[in-house]
Amino acid sequence: MNESLIYRSPAIYGAVMHVLYGRHARARLAAVAELIPRGASVVELCCGPGRLYRDHLRGRGVDYLGLDLNPGFVEAARRTGARAAVRDVGDDAPLPSADIVVIQASLYHFLPAPEGVVHRMLAAAGRRVIVSEPVRNLSSSGIGLVAALASRSADPGSGAGDRRFDEASLDAFMRRYARLVEREFAIPGGRDKVFVLDAAAAAVPAGASEAES
Ligand SMILES: C[S@@+](CC[C@H](N)C(=O)[O-])C[C@H]1O[C@@H](n2cnc3c(N)ncnc32)[C@H](O)[C@@H]1O
């Protein structure tokens, strides 16, 4: 199975994520959903097929918009009832405004310089930015199938290749936002780490450059 097939089919992608996360697959999304108040507006970057919306936000009065590079995933997200659009969120343009701006399991796509995307998330969010990112490199798993799937599910053609965070490199990267961190915690199973940033305290004017903030 090649990586483009994994990214072409939302069903296969879902199955792969299930193998990778095992019994913690649902907890990963639930941990993020719990940080989103009922009725909030939400923009999710790199939303994939919209699982956060489908499994946790639909029916909670949330005004949701998912953005993803992959038209097949955007179409799948729309089929769940979500608002979703095809967008390269690494394109340096301002992001749509929302109370909460989220990115899950995708910050590594913007290595080696993920600060641009986080900066634009802070500028777009009225209340909170949520970054949830894998910190255990499953590609180096001793379980062959898991390692193969992890390596092939990492890159939809964005050029992220083998670049990933581990806990130390994610902590080091997030240190620059230390004054904004409301919470940080590992999801059950410890594969992903979540950072919750107070976007209101960042007060980055939309369109301002990083150097200005
Ligand atoms: C590992 S998946 C994570 C999907 C979803 N967030 C989740 O947690 O299940 C990474 C996602 O990032 C998307 N992606 C990668 N680079 C992107 C970019 N520059 N702009 C928008 N989406 C991107 C891929 O299409 C894919 O849906």
Tab-separated table of C-alpha atoms and ligand atoms in Angstrom:
chain	number	residue	atom	x	y	z
A	1	MET	CA	0.000	0.000	0.000
A	2	ASN	CA	1.562	3.340	-0.937
A	3	GLU	CA	1.099	6.650	0.862
A	4	SER	CA	-1.010	8.232	-1.866
A	5	LEU	CA	-3.511	5.380	-1.546
A	6	ILE	CA	-3.710	5.944	2.222
A	7	TYR	CA	-4.424	9.626	1.657
A	8	ARG	CA	-6.754	9.026	-1.283
A	9	SER	CA	-9.236	6.938	0.658
A	10	PRO	CA	-10.769	8.338	3.857
A	11	ALA	CA	-11.820	4.780	4.818
A	12	ILE	CA	-8.289	3.411	4.489
A	13	TYR	CA	-6.913	6.478	6.274
A	14	GLY	CA	-9.340	5.879	9.152
A	15	ALA	CA	-8.306	2.232	9.390
A	16	VAL	CA	-4.612	3.176	9.368
A	17	MET	CA	-5.115	5.714	12.161
A	18	HIS	CA	-6.972	3.047	14.110
A	19	VAL	CA	-4.051	0.630	13.791
A	20	LEU	CA	-1.571	3.381	14.721
A	21	TYR	CA	-3.476	4.604	17.780
A	22	GLY	CA	-5.187	1.370	18.774
A	23	ARG	CA	-7.586	1.764	21.683
A	24	HIS	CA	-6.491	5.398	22.103
A	25	ALA	CA	-7.760	6.484	18.655
A	26	ARG	CA	-10.927	7.956	20.122
A	27	ALA	CA	-9.197	9.468	23.165
A	28	ARG	CA	-6.916	11.476	20.885
A	29	LEU	CA	-9.858	13.357	19.388
A	30	ALA	CA	-11.897	13.428	22.610
A	31	ALA	CA	-9.068	15.178	24.479
A	32	VAL	CA	-9.132	17.996	21.941
A	33	ALA	CA	-12.934	18.155	21.747
A	34	GLU	CA	-13.153	18.634	25.523
A	35	LEU	CA	-11.241	21.898	25.116
A	36	ILE	CA	-13.869	23.299	22.744
A	37	PRO	CA	-16.859	24.930	24.455
A	38	ARG	CA	-20.360	24.258	23.168
A	39	GLY	CA	-21.377	26.945	20.669
A	40	ALA	CA	-17.803	28.054	19.859
A	41	SER	CA	-16.594	28.802	16.350
A	42	VAL	CA	-13.774	26.463	15.309
A	43	VAL	CA	-11.297	26.370	12.442
A	44	GLU	CA	-9.404	23.087	12.131
A	45	LEU	CA	-6.235	23.126	10.015
A	46	CYS	CA	-5.303	19.903	8.201
A	47	CYS	CA	-8.683	18.471	9.180
A	48	GLY	CA	-8.325	15.238	7.195
A	49	PRO	CA	-11.712	13.560	6.688
A	50	GLY	CA	-13.282	15.550	9.538
A	51	ARG	CA	-13.255	12.987	12.354
A	52	LEU	CA	-13.096	15.634	15.109
A	53	TYR	CA	-16.294	17.167	13.761
A	54	ARG	CA	-18.048	13.879	12.965
A	55	ASP	CA	-17.314	12.100	16.225
A	56	HIS	CA	-17.249	14.940	18.752
A	57	LEU	CA	-18.422	18.381	17.576
A	58	ARG	CA	-21.448	17.648	15.410
A	59	GLY	CA	-24.571	18.258	17.453
A	60	ARG	CA	-22.807	20.518	19.955
A	61	GLY	CA	-23.791	23.792	18.294
A	62	VAL	CA	-20.244	24.396	17.102
A	63	ASP	CA	-19.662	26.559	14.028
A	64	TYR	CA	-16.935	24.454	12.363
A	65	LEU	CA	-14.711	24.971	9.326
A	66	GLY	CA	-12.136	22.361	8.309
A	67	LEU	CA	-9.254	23.175	5.939
A	68	ASP	CA	-7.146	20.562	4.163
A	69	LEU	CA	-4.911	20.266	1.125
A	70	ASN	CA	-6.490	16.993	0.070
A	71	PRO	CA	-9.739	17.420	-1.930
A	72	GLY	CA	-10.794	13.821	-1.167
A	73	PHE	CA	-10.598	14.467	2.575
A	74	VAL	CA	-12.432	17.778	2.218
A	75	GLU	CA	-15.191	15.978	0.339
A	76	ALA	CA	-15.327	13.296	3.059
A	77	ALA	CA	-15.499	15.985	5.749
A	78	ARG	CA	-18.377	17.663	3.906
A	79	ARG	CA	-20.240	14.356	3.807
A	80	THR	CA	-20.244	14.393	7.624
A	81	GLY	CA	-22.093	17.729	7.456
A	82	ALA	CA	-18.993	19.816	8.209
A	83	ARG	CA	-18.106	23.012	6.416
A	84	ALA	CA	-14.760	22.315	4.774
A	85	ALA	CA	-12.535	23.838	2.110
A	86	VAL	CA	-9.447	22.877	0.149
A	87	ARG	CA	-6.615	25.088	1.337
A	88	ASP	CA	-2.857	24.911	1.689
A	89	VAL	CA	-2.564	26.356	5.195
A	90	GLY	CA	1.176	26.765	4.717
A	91	ASP	CA	0.565	29.429	2.097
A	92	ASP	CA	1.300	32.411	4.399
A	93	ALA	CA	-2.124	34.022	3.922
A	94	PRO	CA	-4.165	34.907	7.043
A	95	LEU	CA	-6.395	32.119	8.331
A	96	PRO	CA	-10.150	32.509	8.802
A	97	SER	CA	-11.048	33.861	12.256
A	98	ALA	CA	-12.657	31.695	14.923
A	99	ASP	CA	-12.850	31.412	18.703
A	100	ILE	CA	-10.717	28.266	18.592
A	101	VAL	CA	-8.139	27.301	15.968
A	102	VAL	CA	-6.936	23.692	16.065
A	103	ILE	CA	-4.253	21.578	14.437
A	104	GLN	CA	-3.949	17.847	15.150
A	105	ALA	CA	-1.286	15.379	14.081
A	106	SER	CA	-0.164	17.759	11.348
A	107	LEU	CA	2.263	20.396	12.680
A	108	TYR	CA	5.161	18.244	11.470
A	109	HIS	CA	4.103	18.960	7.896
A	110	PHE	CA	5.427	22.489	8.426
A	111	LEU	CA	8.868	21.515	9.718
A	112	PRO	CA	11.524	22.831	9.685
A	113	ALA	CA	9.734	26.170	10.332
A	114	PRO	CA	6.322	25.535	11.926
A	115	GLU	CA	6.264	28.933	13.697
A	116	GLY	CA	4.653	30.611	10.668
A	117	VAL	CA	1.543	28.462	10.877
A	118	VAL	CA	1.284	28.780	14.686
A	119	HIS	CA	1.716	32.539	14.385
A	120	ARG	CA	-1.163	32.729	11.911
A	121	MET	CA	-3.282	30.461	14.156
A	122	LEU	CA	-2.725	32.873	17.061
A	123	ALA	CA	-3.665	35.824	14.853
A	124	ALA	CA	-6.882	34.080	13.741
A	125	ALA	CA	-8.056	32.756	17.129
A	126	GLY	CA	-10.146	34.900	19.448
A	127	ARG	CA	-9.780	32.617	22.465
A	128	ARG	CA	-7.622	29.576	22.108
A	129	VAL	CA	-5.153	27.772	19.881
A	130	ILE	CA	-4.912	23.995	20.311
A	131	VAL	CA	-1.886	22.099	19.022
A	132	SER	CA	-2.065	18.317	19.381
A	133	GLU	CA	0.927	16.529	17.933
A	134	PRO	CA	2.385	13.004	17.918
A	135	VAL	CA	5.582	12.850	19.959
A	136	ARG	CA	6.265	9.135	19.720
A	137	ASN	CA	7.709	8.279	16.385
A	138	LEU	CA	5.671	5.276	15.365
A	139	SER	CA	7.858	4.873	12.272
A	140	SER	CA	10.505	3.477	14.586
A	141	SER	CA	8.019	1.112	16.250
A	142	GLY	CA	9.270	-2.419	16.738
A	143	ILE	CA	5.932	-3.616	15.371
A	144	GLY	CA	6.578	-3.877	11.627
A	145	LEU	CA	3.068	-3.125	10.389
A	146	VAL	CA	2.730	-0.097	12.666
A	147	ALA	CA	6.122	1.242	11.580
A	148	ALA	CA	5.286	0.821	7.897
A	149	LEU	CA	1.891	2.476	8.238
A	150	ALA	CA	3.292	5.328	10.323
A	151	SER	CA	5.954	6.043	7.790
A	152	ARG	CA	3.576	5.898	4.833
A	153	SER	CA	0.748	7.842	6.468
A	154	ALA	CA	3.002	10.779	7.269
A	155	ASP	CA	3.199	12.603	4.004
A	156	PRO	CA	0.447	13.301	1.478
A	157	GLY	CA	3.020	14.773	-0.882
A	158	SER	CA	3.721	17.915	1.116
A	159	GLY	CA	7.418	17.073	1.367
A	160	ALA	CA	7.344	16.509	5.148
A	161	GLY	CA	9.220	13.264	4.566
A	162	ASP	CA	10.662	11.799	7.740
A	163	ARG	CA	10.697	15.023	9.743
A	164	ARG	CA	8.720	14.612	12.982
A	165	PHE	CA	8.594	15.940	16.493
A	166	ASP	CA	9.546	13.973	19.540
A	167	GLU	CA	8.607	15.199	22.994
A	168	ALA	CA	11.871	17.113	23.463
A	169	SER	CA	11.708	18.898	20.113
A	170	LEU	CA	8.000	19.750	20.498
A	171	ASP	CA	8.624	21.107	24.027
A	172	ALA	CA	11.586	23.122	22.738
A	173	PHE	CA	9.521	24.548	19.893
A	174	MET	CA	6.550	25.428	22.145
A	175	ARG	CA	8.793	27.140	24.709
A	176	ARG	CA	8.603	30.326	22.656
A	177	TYR	CA	4.874	30.447	23.513
A	178	ALA	CA	5.467	29.773	27.235
A	179	ARG	CA	3.632	32.888	28.430
A	180	LEU	CA	0.545	31.815	26.443
A	181	VAL	CA	0.366	28.166	27.577
A	182	GLU	CA	-2.841	27.520	29.533
A	183	ARG	CA	-2.321	23.759	29.669
A	184	GLU	CA	-0.095	21.049	28.298
A	185	PHE	CA	-0.708	17.337	28.682
A	186	ALA	CA	-0.230	13.954	27.047
A	187	ILE	CA	-3.268	12.148	25.699
A	188	PRO	CA	-3.975	8.669	27.102
A	189	GLY	CA	-1.366	6.329	25.672
A	190	GLY	CA	1.146	9.174	25.531
A	191	ARG	CA	1.509	9.213	21.762
A	192	ASP	CA	0.363	12.809	21.311
A	193	LYS	CA	0.977	15.907	23.364
A	194	VAL	CA	-1.523	18.754	23.545
A	195	PHE	CA	-0.715	22.436	24.075
A	196	VAL	CA	-3.495	24.944	24.745
A	197	LEU	CA	-2.505	28.551	24.047
A	198	ASP	CA	-4.345	31.675	25.193
A	199	ALA	CA	-4.769	33.486	21.886
A	200	ALA	CA	-6.374	36.519	23.511
A	201	ALA	CA	-3.178	37.087	25.505
A	202	ALA	CA	-1.129	36.825	22.320
A	203	ALA	CA	-3.203	39.565	20.648
A	204	VAL	CA	-1.284	39.304	17.396
A	205	PRO	CA	-2.942	41.738	14.989
A	206	ALA	CA	-4.109	39.886	11.851
A	207	GLY	CA	-1.630	40.426	9.048
A	208	ALA	CA	1.219	41.509	11.375
A	209	SER	CA	4.564	39.902	10.650
A	210	GLU	CA	6.226	37.549	13.120
A	211	ALA	CA	8.954	40.074	13.748
A	212	GLU	CA	6.337	42.608	14.882
A	213	SER	CA	4.682	40.331	17.448
B	1	LIG	C1	-1.759	12.809	9.556
B	1	LIG	S1	-3.087	13.655	8.768
B	1	LIG	C2	-4.015	14.274	10.166
B	1	LIG	C3	-5.469	14.498	9.828
B	1	LIG	C4	-6.338	14.913	11.006
B	1	LIG	N1	-5.917	16.204	11.544
B	1	LIG	C5	-6.274	13.876	12.104
B	1	LIG	O1	-5.781	14.177	13.185
B	1	LIG	O2	-6.749	12.753	11.859
B	1	LIG	C6	-2.327	15.096	8.108
B	1	LIG	C7	-3.284	15.943	7.287
B	1	LIG	O3	-2.613	17.157	6.941
B	1	LIG	C8	-3.023	17.524	5.623
B	1	LIG	N2	-2.017	18.484	5.119
B	1	LIG	C9	-0.688	18.281	4.954
B	1	LIG	N3	-0.075	19.423	4.534
B	1	LIG	C10	-1.059	20.369	4.447
B	1	LIG	C11	-1.066	21.754	4.066
B	1	LIG	N4	0.058	22.392	3.691
B	1	LIG	N5	-2.250	22.432	4.100
B	1	LIG	C12	-3.392	21.795	4.470
B	1	LIG	N6	-3.451	20.480	4.823
B	1	LIG	C13	-2.304	19.781	4.817
B	1	LIG	C14	-3.097	16.186	4.901
B	1	LIG	O4	-3.851	16.260	3.719
B	1	LIG	C15	-3.736	15.315	5.982
B	1	LIG	O5	-5.143	15.370	5.918
